């Protein structure tokens, strides 16, 4: 049932390690257009060419149905088409539409303007409204935007509105969740086979559940609010096969940074990124523990990290095939029935990349681009001013457990201000209650305190994207920051001259301990 | 683009029959209004975009020529590769709601405020101004990468830019530009144009002839046909396209 990689393809896998790179050229990889990246060197595709297309004539197979990838199948089902091909534009039924405090008000404005002041949303149970971006601030407009969401939700009787009223104490708000993408997953809104659209580029995060999830703008969202439909162009799929045993010093963040560094910030433009392979199936921060429930939670969060940064490669969506791990995670979280889909064995992929994960090393993305990849150990002379651990990308429970692991292994205190922003209330509670393996029962929060980190902050998007001036941990002066977030373009965390090194939670914690960009093996091995 | 079969959908517009809709300055039909406008931007002329085009202008535009023969003329603002949405509109300004006219204008005043001053010494919007002197933006590859924030094309359009001419686009920015009608996202047939242009050069973008001309340098560049976005732009944005193809009910005419 799970999408399989043919034996022949496996046998001919090349390895993605730098040292083994010969002059592997991108013969089959045609996605690079002239001037597609600021890097002038030719893209070195360290992978096998895409599998040859099956040359069988349709008549010979006896079946007229074309083999499709997961993404194509999801869009076909959502548009009630028996089959479709990349490049086609189709109207799809949307299963869930998400919006937040930054784009919600604009979306609502368009909805009312186009459908009428008294218009009703197409389905009050399929709209999920999650204030999360600019919450704990005294900025009046930001606060007003949450009020706009509330007014709309009350007027429309929106079922899922994760409201916040008391900004001085996030815990006083029982409905409030925090970062939208993590909340969507935790609240059971992500289901295999479905179409989820959100007014945020990291909506692709949900692809970890084997669904089609992508970001859209206010106008498109306003349209969906009224009709429940969206016009989407079917993307071809690039398949990433990740095999090999995951070293104990690597996390999913390292894998996706590796990939983005490989294909560039426009390498997956208009394409779907499908992640398969033995590593993906068993991604697990706490591999030493055999308790299945905890492992599946860990797996899903790591899969989310992978899919989260698909947008940073220009990707339209990312997908991980659903499996037992997914189903177990969803138990008790959703009562909506779902039906997973999987890429056909004969599905045609735009190209294939293969990685032997066991040979990879911790990486960072240097300023000022997510594809400016470098080995963490090669940046050890970069002095830093602060570390930030948070966001949908790197502020989940597993991310904090990972950081705690490094602090625990060191036993020392951080040398720079270290900011911790749990993504949601649930994550915050986990940080304060879950025991860290090997610590003798200590919680993450205790370990963080002993290491001299800042107290974990109120859950929200925080300083990942700067925000209003009074946002916690915002970079208001030029400085160097190692961050578990997703973007490091100029000004991303506030100051235009700030320098951001994107990294895994392991690398971020290690760097906090030394005051320099640091390979976590210095502490974990 | 393969015309998508449009199953008819009953839009849940309660009260649609009661609304009397005069031509509104709705972003969705912005393209139809602007198409035949040849905006000659004199270096000394300060163009104030008071807000979305007035109903009078919209009415005048009705029955105008199709978007694909539009011509834009004026000064160009040049940027390089991978200009992301944080540079186009820094996140601290995202508290501004684009559908509110005063905030729409304010967004325009912050267009390209995120560009590092060292690399871009000439600001897109001069200090103290609310709009730009530049009609056309020329860029390299992957223009508009990063966030899905619609505030990005909106800021450019609100500032007064009419078209972006780039080597390639990030998908969400491209989509948002088409959906809102704020700026035409045009693609160059070849790479490297931005390196041969300087901010302040006088240019013409001629959609009918698919050409981008830099009068100051004397060079001409081929544009790619508008492609898949064509039918949506021709119709006037995603809402107009949906109405035209029967996907949603037509609005009651004034």
CSV table of N, CA and C in Angstrom, one decimal, chain A residues 393-476:
chain,number,residue,atom,x,y,z
A,393,UNK,N,8.5,25.5,12.0
A,393,UNK,CA,9.6,24.7,11.5
A,393,UNK,C,10.3,24.0,12.7
A,394,UNK,N,10.6,24.8,13.7
A,394,UNK,CA,11.5,24.3,14.7
A,394,UNK,C,11.1,24.6,16.1
A,395,UNK,N,9.8,24.7,16.4
A,395,UNK,CA,9.3,25.0,17.7
A,395,UNK,C,8.3,24.0,18.2
A,396,UNK,N,8.4,22.8,17.7
A,396,UNK,CA,7.4,21.7,18.1
A,396,UNK,C,8.0,21.0,19.3
A,397,UNK,N,7.3,20.1,19.8
A,397,UNK,CA,7.7,19.3,21.0
A,397,UNK,C,9.0,18.6,20.7
A,398,UNK,N,9.1,18.0,19.6
A,398,UNK,CA,10.3,17.2,19.2
A,398,UNK,C,11.5,18.1,19.1
A,399,UNK,N,11.3,19.3,18.6
A,399,UNK,CA,12.4,20.3,18.5
A,399,UNK,C,13.0,20.7,19.8
A,400,UNK,N,12.1,20.9,20.8
A,400,UNK,CA,12.5,21.2,22.1
A,400,UNK,C,13.2,20.0,22.8
A,401,UNK,N,12.7,18.9,22.6
A,401,UNK,CA,13.3,17.7,23.2
A,401,UNK,C,14.7,17.5,22.6
A,402,UNK,N,14.8,17.8,21.3
A,402,UNK,CA,16.2,17.7,20.7
A,402,UNK,C,17.1,18.7,21.3
A,403,UNK,N,16.7,19.9,21.5
A,403,UNK,CA,17.6,20.9,22.0
A,403,UNK,C,18.0,20.5,23.4
A,404,UNK,N,17.0,20.1,24.2
A,404,UNK,CA,17.2,19.7,25.6
A,404,UNK,C,18.3,18.6,25.6
A,405,UNK,N,18.2,17.7,24.7
A,405,UNK,CA,19.2,16.5,24.6
A,405,UNK,C,20.6,17.1,24.6
A,406,UNK,N,20.8,18.1,23.8
A,406,UNK,CA,22.2,18.7,23.6
A,406,UNK,C,22.6,19.4,24.9
A,407,UNK,N,21.7,20.2,25.5
A,407,UNK,CA,22.0,20.9,26.7
A,407,UNK,C,22.3,19.9,27.8
A,408,UNK,N,21.6,18.8,27.9
A,408,UNK,CA,21.8,17.7,28.8
A,408,UNK,C,23.2,17.1,28.7
A,409,UNK,N,23.5,16.8,27.4
A,409,UNK,CA,24.8,16.2,27.1
A,409,UNK,C,25.9,17.1,27.5
A,410,UNK,N,25.8,18.4,27.4
A,410,UNK,CA,26.8,19.3,27.8
A,410,UNK,C,26.9,19.6,29.3
A,411,UNK,N,25.8,19.8,29.9
A,411,UNK,CA,25.8,20.1,31.3
A,411,UNK,C,26.2,21.6,31.6
A,412,UNK,N,26.6,22.3,30.5
A,412,UNK,CA,27.1,23.7,30.7
A,412,UNK,C,26.0,24.7,30.4
A,413,UNK,N,26.4,26.0,30.6
A,413,UNK,CA,25.4,27.0,30.3
A,413,UNK,C,25.6,27.6,29.0
A,414,UNK,N,24.6,28.2,28.4
A,414,UNK,CA,24.7,28.9,27.1
A,414,UNK,C,25.5,30.1,27.2
A,415,UNK,N,26.2,30.5,26.1
A,415,UNK,CA,27.1,31.7,26.1
A,415,UNK,C,26.4,32.9,25.5
A,416,UNK,N,25.2,32.7,24.9
A,416,UNK,CA,24.5,33.8,24.3
A,416,UNK,C,23.0,33.7,24.7
A,417,UNK,N,22.3,34.8,24.6
A,417,UNK,CA,20.9,34.8,24.9
A,417,UNK,C,20.2,33.7,24.0
A,418,UNK,N,19.4,32.8,24.6
A,418,UNK,CA,18.8,31.7,23.9
A,418,UNK,C,17.3,31.8,24.1
A,419,UNK,N,16.6,32.1,23.0
A,419,UNK,CA,15.2,32.4,23.1
A,419,UNK,C,14.4,31.1,22.7
A,420,UNK,N,13.4,30.8,23.5
A,420,UNK,CA,12.6,29.6,23.3
A,420,UNK,C,11.2,30.0,23.1
A,421,UNK,N,10.6,29.7,22.0
A,421,UNK,CA,9.2,30.0,21.7
A,421,UNK,C,8.4,28.8,21.3
A,422,UNK,N,7.8,28.1,22.2
A,422,UNK,CA,7.0,26.9,21.8
A,422,UNK,C,5.9,27.3,20.8
A,423,UNK,N,5.6,26.4,19.9
A,423,UNK,CA,4.7,26.8,18.8
A,423,UNK,C,3.3,26.9,19.3
A,424,UNK,N,2.8,26.0,20.2
A,424,UNK,CA,1.5,26.0,20.6
A,424,UNK,C,1.4,25.8,22.1
A,425,UNK,N,0.2,26.0,22.7
A,425,UNK,CA,0.0,25.7,24.1
A,425,UNK,C,0.4,24.3,24.4
A,426,UNK,N,0.0,23.3,23.6
A,426,UNK,CA,0.3,21.9,23.8
A,426,UNK,C,1.8,21.7,23.9
A,427,UNK,N,2.6,22.4,23.0
A,427,UNK,CA,4.0,22.3,23.0
A,427,UNK,C,4.6,22.9,24.3
A,428,UNK,N,4.0,24.0,24.6
A,428,UNK,CA,4.5,24.6,25.9
A,428,UNK,C,4.3,23.7,27.1
A,429,UNK,N,3.1,23.0,27.1
A,429,UNK,CA,2.9,22.1,28.2
A,429,UNK,C,3.8,20.9,28.2
A,430,UNK,N,4.1,20.4,27.0
A,430,UNK,CA,5.1,19.3,26.8
A,430,UNK,C,6.4,19.7,27.4
A,431,UNK,N,6.8,20.9,27.0
A,431,UNK,CA,8.1,21.4,27.5
A,431,UNK,C,8.2,21.5,29.0
A,432,UNK,N,7.1,21.7,29.6
A,432,UNK,CA,7.1,21.8,31.1
A,432,UNK,C,6.7,20.4,31.8
A,433,UNK,N,6.4,19.4,31.0
A,433,UNK,CA,5.9,18.2,31.7
A,433,UNK,C,6.6,16.9,31.2
A,434,UNK,N,7.0,16.9,29.9
A,434,UNK,CA,7.6,15.6,29.4
A,434,UNK,C,9.0,15.4,29.9
A,435,UNK,N,9.2,14.2,30.4
A,435,UNK,CA,10.6,13.9,30.8
A,435,UNK,C,11.5,13.7,29.7
A,436,UNK,N,12.7,14.2,29.8
A,436,UNK,CA,13.7,14.1,28.7
A,436,UNK,C,14.5,12.8,28.9
A,437,UNK,N,14.5,11.9,27.9
A,437,UNK,CA,15.2,10.6,28.1
A,437,UNK,C,16.7,10.8,28.6
A,438,UNK,N,17.0,10.0,29.5
A,438,UNK,CA,18.4,10.1,30.0
A,438,UNK,C,18.7,11.1,31.0
A,439,UNK,N,17.6,11.9,31.5
A,439,UNK,CA,17.9,13.0,32.4
A,439,UNK,C,17.5,12.7,33.8
A,440,UNK,N,17.0,11.5,34.0
A,440,UNK,CA,16.6,11.2,35.4
A,440,UNK,C,15.3,11.9,35.7
A,441,UNK,N,14.4,12.1,34.7
A,441,UNK,CA,13.1,12.6,35.0
A,441,UNK,C,13.0,14.1,34.8
A,442,UNK,N,14.0,14.8,34.4
A,442,UNK,CA,13.9,16.2,34.2
A,442,UNK,C,13.1,16.6,33.0
A,443,UNK,N,12.4,17.7,33.1
A,443,UNK,CA,11.6,18.2,31.9
A,443,UNK,C,12.5,19.1,31.1
A,444,UNK,N,12.1,19.4,29.9
A,444,UNK,CA,12.8,20.3,29.0
A,444,UNK,C,13.0,21.6,29.7
A,445,UNK,N,11.9,22.1,30.3
A,445,UNK,CA,12.0,23.4,31.0
A,445,UNK,C,13.1,23.5,32.0
A,446,UNK,N,13.2,22.4,32.8
A,446,UNK,CA,14.2,22.4,33.8
A,446,UNK,C,15.6,22.4,33.2
A,447,UNK,N,15.8,21.6,32.2
A,447,UNK,CA,17.1,21.6,31.5
A,447,UNK,C,17.4,22.9,30.9
A,448,UNK,N,16.4,23.5,30.3
A,448,UNK,CA,16.6,24.9,29.7
A,448,UNK,C,17.0,25.9,30.8
A,449,UNK,N,16.4,25.8,31.9
A,449,UNK,CA,16.7,26.7,33.0
A,449,UNK,C,18.1,26.5,33.5
A,450,UNK,N,18.4,25.3,33.7
A,450,UNK,CA,19.8,25.0,34.2
A,450,UNK,C,20.9,25.4,33.2
A,451,UNK,N,20.5,25.4,31.9
A,451,UNK,CA,21.5,25.8,30.9
A,451,UNK,C,21.5,27.4,30.7
A,452,UNK,N,20.6,28.0,31.4
A,452,UNK,CA,20.6,29.5,31.3
A,452,UNK,C,19.9,30.1,30.1
A,453,UNK,N,19.0,29.3,29.5
A,453,UNK,CA,18.2,29.8,28.4
A,453,UNK,C,17.1,30.8,29.0
A,454,UNK,N,16.5,31.6,28.1
A,454,UNK,CA,15.4,32.4,28.5
A,454,UNK,C,14.2,31.5,28.8
A,455,UNK,N,13.3,32.0,29.7
A,455,UNK,CA,12.1,31.2,30.0
A,455,UNK,C,11.3,31.0,28.7
A,456,UNK,N,10.8,29.8,28.5
A,456,UNK,CA,10.0,29.6,27.3
A,456,UNK,C,8.8,30.6,27.2
A,457,UNK,N,8.7,31.2,26.1
A,457,UNK,CA,7.7,32.4,25.9
A,457,UNK,C,6.3,31.9,25.5
A,458,UNK,N,5.4,32.9,25.5
A,458,UNK,CA,4.1,32.6,25.1
A,458,UNK,C,4.1,32.0,23.6
A,459,UNK,N,3.3,31.0,23.4
A,459,UNK,CA,3.3,30.4,22.1
A,459,UNK,C,2.7,31.3,21.0
A,460,UNK,N,3.5,31.4,19.9
A,460,UNK,CA,3.0,32.2,18.7
A,460,UNK,C,4.1,32.1,17.7
A,461,UNK,N,3.9,32.7,16.6
A,461,UNK,CA,5.0,32.7,15.5
A,461,UNK,C,6.2,33.5,16.0
A,462,UNK,N,6.0,34.4,16.9
A,462,UNK,CA,7.1,35.1,17.5
A,462,UNK,C,7.9,35.9,16.5
A,463,UNK,N,9.3,35.8,16.7
A,463,UNK,CA,10.2,36.6,15.9
A,463,UNK,C,10.6,36.0,14.6
A,464,UNK,N,10.0,34.8,14.3
A,464,UNK,CA,10.4,34.1,13.0
A,464,UNK,C,10.4,35.1,11.8
A,465,UNK,N,9.3,36.0,11.8
A,465,UNK,CA,9.2,36.9,10.7
A,465,UNK,C,9.2,38.3,11.2
A,466,UNK,N,10.0,38.6,12.3
A,466,UNK,CA,10.1,39.9,12.8
A,466,UNK,C,8.9,40.4,13.5
A,467,UNK,N,7.9,41.0,12.8
A,467,UNK,CA,6.7,41.4,13.4
A,467,UNK,C,6.8,42.8,14.0
A,468,UNK,N,5.7,43.2,14.7
A,468,UNK,CA,5.8,44.5,15.3
A,468,UNK,C,7.0,44.7,16.2
A,469,UNK,N,7.4,45.9,16.4
A,469,UNK,CA,8.7,46.2,17.1
A,469,UNK,C,8.9,45.6,18.4
A,470,UNK,N,7.7,45.4,19.2
A,470,UNK,CA,7.9,44.9,20.5
A,470,UNK,C,7.8,43.4,20.6
A,471,UNK,N,7.8,42.7,19.5
A,471,UNK,CA,7.8,41.3,19.5
A,471,UNK,C,8.9,40.7,20.2
A,472,UNK,N,8.6,39.7,21.1
A,472,UNK,CA,9.7,39.0,21.8
A,472,UNK,C,10.7,38.4,20.9
A,473,UNK,N,12.0,38.7,21.2
A,473,UNK,CA,13.2,38.1,20.5
A,473,UNK,C,13.3,38.7,19.1
A,474,UNK,N,12.6,39.8,18.8
A,474,UNK,CA,12.8,40.4,17.5
A,474,UNK,C,14.2,40.9,17.4
A,475,UNK,N,14.8,40.9,16.2
A,475,UNK,CA,16.1,41.4,16.0
A,475,UNK,C,16.0,42.9,15.6
A,476,UNK,N,16.2,43.8,16.6
A,476,UNK,CA,16.0,45.2,16.4
A,476,UNK,C,17.4,45.9,16.0
